[in-house]
GROMACS .gro file of C-alpha atoms in nm:
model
  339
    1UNK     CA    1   9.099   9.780   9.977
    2UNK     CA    2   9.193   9.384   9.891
    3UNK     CA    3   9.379   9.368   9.545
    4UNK     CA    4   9.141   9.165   9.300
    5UNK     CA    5   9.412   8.993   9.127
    6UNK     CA    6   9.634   8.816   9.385
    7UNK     CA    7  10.002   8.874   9.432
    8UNK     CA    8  10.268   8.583   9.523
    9UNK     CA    9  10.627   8.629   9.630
   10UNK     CA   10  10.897   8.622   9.387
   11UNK     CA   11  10.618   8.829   9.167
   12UNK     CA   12  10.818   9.063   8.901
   13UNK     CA   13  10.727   9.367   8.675
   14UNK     CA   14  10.706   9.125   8.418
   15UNK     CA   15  10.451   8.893   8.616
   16UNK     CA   16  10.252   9.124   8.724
   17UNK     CA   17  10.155   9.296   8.384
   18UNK     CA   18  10.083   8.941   8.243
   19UNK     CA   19   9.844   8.877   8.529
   20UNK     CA   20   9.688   9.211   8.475
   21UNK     CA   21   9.649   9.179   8.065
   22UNK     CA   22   9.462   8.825   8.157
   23UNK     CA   23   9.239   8.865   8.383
   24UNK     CA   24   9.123   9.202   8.176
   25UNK     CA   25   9.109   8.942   7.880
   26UNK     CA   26   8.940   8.642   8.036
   27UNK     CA   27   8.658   8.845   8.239
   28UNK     CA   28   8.577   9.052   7.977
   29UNK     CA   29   8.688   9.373   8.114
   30UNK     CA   30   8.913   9.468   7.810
   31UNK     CA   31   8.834   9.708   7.558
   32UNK     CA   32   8.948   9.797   7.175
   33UNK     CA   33   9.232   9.739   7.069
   34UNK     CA   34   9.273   9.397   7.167
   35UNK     CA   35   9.413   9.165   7.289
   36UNK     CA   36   9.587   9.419   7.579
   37UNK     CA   37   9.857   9.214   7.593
   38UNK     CA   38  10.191   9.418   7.568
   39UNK     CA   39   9.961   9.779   7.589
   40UNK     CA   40   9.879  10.029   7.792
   41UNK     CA   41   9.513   9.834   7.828
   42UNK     CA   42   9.180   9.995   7.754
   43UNK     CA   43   8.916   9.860   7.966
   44UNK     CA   44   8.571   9.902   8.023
   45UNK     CA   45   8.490  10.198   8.224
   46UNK     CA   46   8.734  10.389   8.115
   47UNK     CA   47   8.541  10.741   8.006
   48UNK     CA   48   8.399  10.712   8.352
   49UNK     CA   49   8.735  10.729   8.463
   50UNK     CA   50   8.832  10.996   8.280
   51UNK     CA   51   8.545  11.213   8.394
   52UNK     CA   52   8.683  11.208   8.730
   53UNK     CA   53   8.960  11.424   8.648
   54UNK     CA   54   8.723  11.727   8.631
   55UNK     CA   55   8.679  11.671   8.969
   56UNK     CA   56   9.082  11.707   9.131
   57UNK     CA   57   9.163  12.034   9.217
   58UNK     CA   58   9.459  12.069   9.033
   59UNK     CA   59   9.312  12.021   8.709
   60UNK     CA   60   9.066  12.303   8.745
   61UNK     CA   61   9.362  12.525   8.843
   62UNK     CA   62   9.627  12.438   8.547
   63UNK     CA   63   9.665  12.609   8.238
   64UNK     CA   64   9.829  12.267   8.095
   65UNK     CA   65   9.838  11.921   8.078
   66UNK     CA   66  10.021  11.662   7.993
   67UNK     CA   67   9.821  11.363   7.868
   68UNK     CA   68   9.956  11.021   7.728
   69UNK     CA   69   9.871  10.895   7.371
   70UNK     CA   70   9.705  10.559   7.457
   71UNK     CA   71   9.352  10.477   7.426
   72UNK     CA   72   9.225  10.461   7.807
   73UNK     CA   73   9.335  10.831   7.802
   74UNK     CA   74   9.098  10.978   7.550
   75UNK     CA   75   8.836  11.125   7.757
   76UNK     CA   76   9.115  11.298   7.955
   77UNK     CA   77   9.240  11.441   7.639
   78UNK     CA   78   8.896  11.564   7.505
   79UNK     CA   79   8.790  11.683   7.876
   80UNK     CA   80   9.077  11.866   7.833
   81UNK     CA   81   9.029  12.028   7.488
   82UNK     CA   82   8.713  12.136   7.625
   83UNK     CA   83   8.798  12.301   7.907
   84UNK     CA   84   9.037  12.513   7.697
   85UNK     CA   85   9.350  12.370   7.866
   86UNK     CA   86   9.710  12.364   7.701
   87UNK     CA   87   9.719  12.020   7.601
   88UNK     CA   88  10.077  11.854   7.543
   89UNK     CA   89  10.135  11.482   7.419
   90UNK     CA   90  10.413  11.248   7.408
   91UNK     CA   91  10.600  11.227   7.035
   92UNK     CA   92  10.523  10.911   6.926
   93UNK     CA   93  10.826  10.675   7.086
   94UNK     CA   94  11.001  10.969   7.144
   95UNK     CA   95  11.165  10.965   6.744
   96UNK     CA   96  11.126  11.348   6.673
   97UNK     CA   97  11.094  11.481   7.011
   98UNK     CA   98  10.927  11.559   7.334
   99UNK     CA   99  10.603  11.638   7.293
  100UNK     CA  100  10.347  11.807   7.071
  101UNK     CA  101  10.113  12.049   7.158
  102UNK     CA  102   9.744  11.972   7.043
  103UNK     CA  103   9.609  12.264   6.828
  104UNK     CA  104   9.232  12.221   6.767
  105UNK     CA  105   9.049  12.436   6.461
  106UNK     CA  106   8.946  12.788   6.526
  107UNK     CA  107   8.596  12.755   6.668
  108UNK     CA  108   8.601  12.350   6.702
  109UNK     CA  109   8.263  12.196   6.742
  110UNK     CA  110   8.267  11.939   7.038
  111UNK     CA  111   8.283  11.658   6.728
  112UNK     CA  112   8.606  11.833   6.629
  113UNK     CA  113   8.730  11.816   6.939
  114UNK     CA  114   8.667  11.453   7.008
  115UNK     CA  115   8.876  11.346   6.661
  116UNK     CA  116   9.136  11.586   6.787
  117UNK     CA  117   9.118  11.385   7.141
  118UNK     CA  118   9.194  11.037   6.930
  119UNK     CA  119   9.533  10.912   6.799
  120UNK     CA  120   9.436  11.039   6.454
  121UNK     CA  121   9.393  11.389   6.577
  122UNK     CA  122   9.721  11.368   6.753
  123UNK     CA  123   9.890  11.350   6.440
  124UNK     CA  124   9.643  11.593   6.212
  125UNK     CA  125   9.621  11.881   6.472
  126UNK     CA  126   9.993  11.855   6.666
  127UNK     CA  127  10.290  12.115   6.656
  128UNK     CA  128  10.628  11.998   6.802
  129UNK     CA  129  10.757  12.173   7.124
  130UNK     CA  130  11.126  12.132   7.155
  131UNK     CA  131  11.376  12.102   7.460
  132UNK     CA  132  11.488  12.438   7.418
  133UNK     CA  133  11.064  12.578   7.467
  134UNK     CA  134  10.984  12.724   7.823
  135UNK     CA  135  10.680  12.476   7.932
  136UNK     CA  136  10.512  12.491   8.273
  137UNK     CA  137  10.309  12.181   8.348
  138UNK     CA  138  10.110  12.130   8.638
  139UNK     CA  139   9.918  11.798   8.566
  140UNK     CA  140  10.030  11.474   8.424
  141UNK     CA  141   9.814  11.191   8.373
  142UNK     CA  142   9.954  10.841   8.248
  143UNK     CA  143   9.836  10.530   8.138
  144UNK     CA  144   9.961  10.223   8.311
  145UNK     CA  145   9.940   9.821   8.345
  146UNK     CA  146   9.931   9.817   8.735
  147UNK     CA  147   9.897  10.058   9.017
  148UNK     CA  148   9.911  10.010   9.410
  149UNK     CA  149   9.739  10.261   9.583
  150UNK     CA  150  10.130  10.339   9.762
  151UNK     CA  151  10.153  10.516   9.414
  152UNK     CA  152  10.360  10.257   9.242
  153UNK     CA  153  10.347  10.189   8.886
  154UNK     CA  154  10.441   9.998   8.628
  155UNK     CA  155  10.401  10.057   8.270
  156UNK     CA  156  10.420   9.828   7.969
  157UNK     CA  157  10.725   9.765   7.989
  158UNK     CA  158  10.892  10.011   7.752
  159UNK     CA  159  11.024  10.287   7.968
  160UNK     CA  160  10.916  10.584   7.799
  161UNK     CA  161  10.653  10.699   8.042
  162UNK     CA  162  10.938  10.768   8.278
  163UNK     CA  163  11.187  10.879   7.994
  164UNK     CA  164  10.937  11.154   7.936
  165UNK     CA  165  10.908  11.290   8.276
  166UNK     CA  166  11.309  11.282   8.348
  167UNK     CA  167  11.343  11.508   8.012
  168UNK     CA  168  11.064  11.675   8.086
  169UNK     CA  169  11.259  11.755   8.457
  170UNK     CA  170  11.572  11.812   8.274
  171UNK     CA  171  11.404  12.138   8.053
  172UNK     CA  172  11.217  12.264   8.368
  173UNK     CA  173  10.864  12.186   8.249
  174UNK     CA  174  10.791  11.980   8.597
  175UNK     CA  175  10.866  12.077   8.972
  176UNK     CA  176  10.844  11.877   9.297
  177UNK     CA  177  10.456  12.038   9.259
  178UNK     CA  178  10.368  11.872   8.950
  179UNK     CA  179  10.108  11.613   9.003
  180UNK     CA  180  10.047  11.271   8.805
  181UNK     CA  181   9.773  11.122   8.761
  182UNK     CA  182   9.690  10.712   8.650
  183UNK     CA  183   9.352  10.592   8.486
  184UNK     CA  184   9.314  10.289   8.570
  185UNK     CA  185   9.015   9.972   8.575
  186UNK     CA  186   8.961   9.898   8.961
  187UNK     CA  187   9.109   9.499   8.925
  188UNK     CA  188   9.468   9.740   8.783
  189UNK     CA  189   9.487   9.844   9.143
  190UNK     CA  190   9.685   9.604   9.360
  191UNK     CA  191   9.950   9.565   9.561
  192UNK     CA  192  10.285   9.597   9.428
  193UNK     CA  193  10.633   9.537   9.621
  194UNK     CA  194  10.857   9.831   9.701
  195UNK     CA  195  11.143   9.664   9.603
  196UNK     CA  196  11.011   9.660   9.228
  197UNK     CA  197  11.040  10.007   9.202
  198UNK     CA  198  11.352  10.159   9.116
  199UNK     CA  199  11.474  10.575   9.112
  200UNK     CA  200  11.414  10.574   8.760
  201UNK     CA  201  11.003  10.500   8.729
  202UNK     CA  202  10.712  10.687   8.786
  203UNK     CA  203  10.521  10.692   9.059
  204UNK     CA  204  10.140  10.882   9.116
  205UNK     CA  205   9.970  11.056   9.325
  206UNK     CA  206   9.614  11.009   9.232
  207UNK     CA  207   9.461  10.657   9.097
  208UNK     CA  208   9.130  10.725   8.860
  209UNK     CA  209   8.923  10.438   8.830
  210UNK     CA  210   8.557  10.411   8.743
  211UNK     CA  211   8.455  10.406   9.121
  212UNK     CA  212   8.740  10.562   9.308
  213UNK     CA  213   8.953  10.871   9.332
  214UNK     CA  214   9.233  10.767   9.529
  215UNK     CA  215   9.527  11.026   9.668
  216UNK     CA  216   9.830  10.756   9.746
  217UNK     CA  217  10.058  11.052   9.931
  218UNK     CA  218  10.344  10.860   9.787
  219UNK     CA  219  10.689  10.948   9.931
  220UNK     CA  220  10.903  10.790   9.683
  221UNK     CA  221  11.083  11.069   9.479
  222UNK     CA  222  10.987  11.091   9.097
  223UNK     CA  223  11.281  11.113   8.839
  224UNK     CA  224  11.468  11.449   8.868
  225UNK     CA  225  11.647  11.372   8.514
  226UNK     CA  226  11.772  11.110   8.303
  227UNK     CA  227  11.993  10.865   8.482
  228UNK     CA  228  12.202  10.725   8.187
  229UNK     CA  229  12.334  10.433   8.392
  230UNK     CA  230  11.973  10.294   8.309
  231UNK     CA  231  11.964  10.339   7.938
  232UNK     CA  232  12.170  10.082   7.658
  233UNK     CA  233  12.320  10.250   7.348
  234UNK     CA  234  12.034  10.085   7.154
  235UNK     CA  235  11.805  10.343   7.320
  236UNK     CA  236  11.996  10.637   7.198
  237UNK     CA  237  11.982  10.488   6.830
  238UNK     CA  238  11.585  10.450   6.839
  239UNK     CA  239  11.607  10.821   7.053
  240UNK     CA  240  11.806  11.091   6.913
  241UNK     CA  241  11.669  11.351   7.120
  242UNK     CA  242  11.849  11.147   7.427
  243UNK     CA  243  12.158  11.106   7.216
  244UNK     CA  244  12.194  11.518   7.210
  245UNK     CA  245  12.065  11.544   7.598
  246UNK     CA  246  12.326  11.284   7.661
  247UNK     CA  247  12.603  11.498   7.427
  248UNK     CA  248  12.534  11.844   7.629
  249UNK     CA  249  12.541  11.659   8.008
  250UNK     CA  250  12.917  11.496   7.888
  251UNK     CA  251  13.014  11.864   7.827
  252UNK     CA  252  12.866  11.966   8.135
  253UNK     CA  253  13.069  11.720   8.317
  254UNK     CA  254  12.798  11.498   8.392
  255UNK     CA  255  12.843  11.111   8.424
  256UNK     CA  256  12.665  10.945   8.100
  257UNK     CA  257  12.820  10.647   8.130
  258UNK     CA  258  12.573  10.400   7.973
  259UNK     CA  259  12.398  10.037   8.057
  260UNK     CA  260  12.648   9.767   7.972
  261UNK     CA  261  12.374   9.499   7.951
  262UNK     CA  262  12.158   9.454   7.623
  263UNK     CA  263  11.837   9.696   7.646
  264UNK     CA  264  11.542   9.531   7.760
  265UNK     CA  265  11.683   9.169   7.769
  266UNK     CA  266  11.589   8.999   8.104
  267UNK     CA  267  11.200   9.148   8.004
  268UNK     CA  268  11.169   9.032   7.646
  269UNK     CA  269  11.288   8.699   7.778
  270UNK     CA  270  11.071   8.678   8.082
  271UNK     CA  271  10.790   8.829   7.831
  272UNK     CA  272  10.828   8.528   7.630
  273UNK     CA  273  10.823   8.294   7.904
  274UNK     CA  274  10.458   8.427   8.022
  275UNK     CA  275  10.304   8.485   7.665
  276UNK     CA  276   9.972   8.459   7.679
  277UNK     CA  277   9.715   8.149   7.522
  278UNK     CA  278   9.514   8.331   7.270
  279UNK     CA  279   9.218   8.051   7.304
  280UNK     CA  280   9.124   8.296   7.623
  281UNK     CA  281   9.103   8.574   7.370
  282UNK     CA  282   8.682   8.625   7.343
  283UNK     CA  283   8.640   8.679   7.013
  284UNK     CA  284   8.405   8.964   6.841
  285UNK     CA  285   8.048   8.814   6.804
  286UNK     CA  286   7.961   9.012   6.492
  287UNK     CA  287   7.755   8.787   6.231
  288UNK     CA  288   7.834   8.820   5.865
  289UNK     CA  289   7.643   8.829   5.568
  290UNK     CA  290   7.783   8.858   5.218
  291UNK     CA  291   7.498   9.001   4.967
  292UNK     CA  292   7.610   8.931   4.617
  293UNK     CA  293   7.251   9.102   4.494
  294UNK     CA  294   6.938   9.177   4.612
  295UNK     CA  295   6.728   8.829   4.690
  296UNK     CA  296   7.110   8.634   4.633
  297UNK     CA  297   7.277   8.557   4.981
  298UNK     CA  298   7.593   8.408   4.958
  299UNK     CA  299   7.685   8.167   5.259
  300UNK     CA  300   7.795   8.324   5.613
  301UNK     CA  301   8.121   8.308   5.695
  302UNK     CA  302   8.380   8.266   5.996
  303UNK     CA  303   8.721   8.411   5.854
  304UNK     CA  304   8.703   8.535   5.518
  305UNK     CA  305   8.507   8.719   5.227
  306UNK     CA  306   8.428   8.468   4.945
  307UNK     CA  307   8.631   8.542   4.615
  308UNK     CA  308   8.352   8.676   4.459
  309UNK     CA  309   8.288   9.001   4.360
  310UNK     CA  310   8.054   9.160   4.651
  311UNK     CA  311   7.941   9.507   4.684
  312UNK     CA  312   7.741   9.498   4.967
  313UNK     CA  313   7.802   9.336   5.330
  314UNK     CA  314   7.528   9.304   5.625
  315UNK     CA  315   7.655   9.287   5.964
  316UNK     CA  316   7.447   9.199   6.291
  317UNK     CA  317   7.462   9.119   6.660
  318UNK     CA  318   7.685   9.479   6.751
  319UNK     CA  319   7.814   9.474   7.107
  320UNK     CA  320   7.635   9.809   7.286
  321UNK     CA  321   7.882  10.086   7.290
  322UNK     CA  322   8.055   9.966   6.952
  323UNK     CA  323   8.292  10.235   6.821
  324UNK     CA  324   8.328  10.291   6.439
  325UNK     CA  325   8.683  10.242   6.478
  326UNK     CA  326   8.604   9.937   6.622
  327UNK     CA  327   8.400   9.801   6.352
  328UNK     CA  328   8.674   9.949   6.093
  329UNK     CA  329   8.914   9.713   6.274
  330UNK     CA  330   8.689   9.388   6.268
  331UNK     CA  331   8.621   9.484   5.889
  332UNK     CA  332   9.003   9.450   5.766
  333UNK     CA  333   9.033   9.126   5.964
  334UNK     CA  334   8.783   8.979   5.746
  335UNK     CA  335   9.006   9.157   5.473
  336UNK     CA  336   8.693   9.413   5.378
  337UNK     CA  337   8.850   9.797   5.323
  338UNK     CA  338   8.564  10.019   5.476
  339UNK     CA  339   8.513  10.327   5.305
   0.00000   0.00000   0.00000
């Protein structure tokens, strides 16, 4: 199938996720939070994406999953709450540790399990699981900027997508069998150069997008461990898990030598370079209405509450499909707490 967003040559990691975070952007295809510039983007579509997990094989066979912590991804994590799977998330930037494990109430109504699903519930209902814990997992499923349907990713532009899978290969939890999943917006699948991918990232081996279930039977081999020539001391001081990894390989005789070259450098710069016009940014439609008291309407307004005291706010024109976090969001940028 044609790639929707057209590729050029000399096109880099870099490039490509800025192409991908506009054209979400300026056809309307992104989702909260936004913009999606500089995240793993949510788009529109994406529970129907999600459902489609139900349907692989491997996920009706596996006991647990592995599920990343960005927004596209919560339908995967509440499918998987409900079908009574083990489900494992990433520590937040890696600052504590691996992963947690998601522990829902005794006797969770499907409610419950849907706040346990969302970023919130990762932190209210998580327990740590540590290098040291024996951890079989069968199914991973990441988020991602761009996918070809070789099985080539690329992420945001972090790295710790593929920092979780090498330790995860270094404490045994994944095998040559494990299979990883992407959820993705069709227009994210597109045709990305070999020569882009390097032995440290992530490839997949099923693409989820609201339309299409797509097996790539990609060859290229996923990270077998950490590969410290990669990885710039700064990494180590934001990671101290890696910085004890890295301590037990040097007295294992392992190479650990590090990256001489400052972390992230050549993609902050080229970030910078490509940064995005915010005038494409469609802003939120909502309508405001300050009520001072009852038959007194104060003046609408475009940015910000009047000074005046006001106790009561009426909003209009919702977007179908509006979540209350959503609307929580749109509140504090017109500097209103919601209760």
């Amino acid at each position: 199938m044609e790639s929707i967003i057209k590729m050029n040559q000399g096109d880099t990691k870099w490039s490509i996720r800025h192409k991908v975070w506009n054209y979400l952007e300026e056809k309307h295809l992104a989702s909260f939070p936004r913009p999606v510039h500089n995240r793993i983007p949510n788009f529109k579509g994406a529970l129907e994406a999600c459902g489609k997990v139900s349907l692989l094989e491997v996920f009706t066979k596996t006991a647990a999953v592995k599920v990343g912590p960005d927004k596209p991804l919560e339908g995967v994590r509440l499918t998987a709450l409900q079908a009574r799977k083990t489900l494992l998330v990433p520590t937040p930037r890696l600052r504590t540790g691996l992963f947690n494990r998601i522990i829902p109430p005794k006797g969770a109504t499907k409610q419950e399990l849907r706040v346990c699903s969302t970023s919130q519930g990762i932190k209210d209902f998580s327990v740590p699981i540590g290098l040291d814990d024996k951890v079989q997992v069968d199914l991973v499923i990441v988020g991602s900027v761009a996918v070809s349907e070789k099985g080539y990713r690329i992420g945001k532009g972090e790295g710790f997508t593929d920092l979780e899978y090498a330790l995860m290969a270094y404490m045994g939890a994944v095998s040559e069998s494990t299979t990883v999943v992407t959820i993705v917006h069709d227009c994210q699948v597109m045709d990305i150069p070999e020569v882009l991918i390097e032995s440290h990232d992530l490839t997949v081996d099923f693409i989820l997008t609201p339309t299409r279930i797509i097996k790539t039977k990609c060859k290229h081999p996923k990270p077998q461990g950490i590969i410290w020539s990669k990885l710039h001391t700064e990494v180590l001081k934001k990671i101290p898990i890696l910085k004890t990894l890295r301590t037990l390989e040097q007295e294992a005789g392992k190479d650990v030598a590090l990256k001489t070259t400052p972390a992230g450098a050549d993609g902050t710069k080229k970030s910078k370079e490509l940064k995005w016009q915010p005038d494409c940014y469609p802003k939120a439609e909502l309508q405001c209405e300050c009520l001072a008291s009852e038959g007194d309407k104060c003046a609408a307004f475009e940015h910000k509450f009047p000074k005046s005291p006001v106790t009561t706010v009426y909003l209009s024109g919702f977007p179908a499909g509006l979540h209350a976090s959503q609307l929580k969001c749109l509140l504090r940028e017109q500097e209103a707490v919601p209760l």
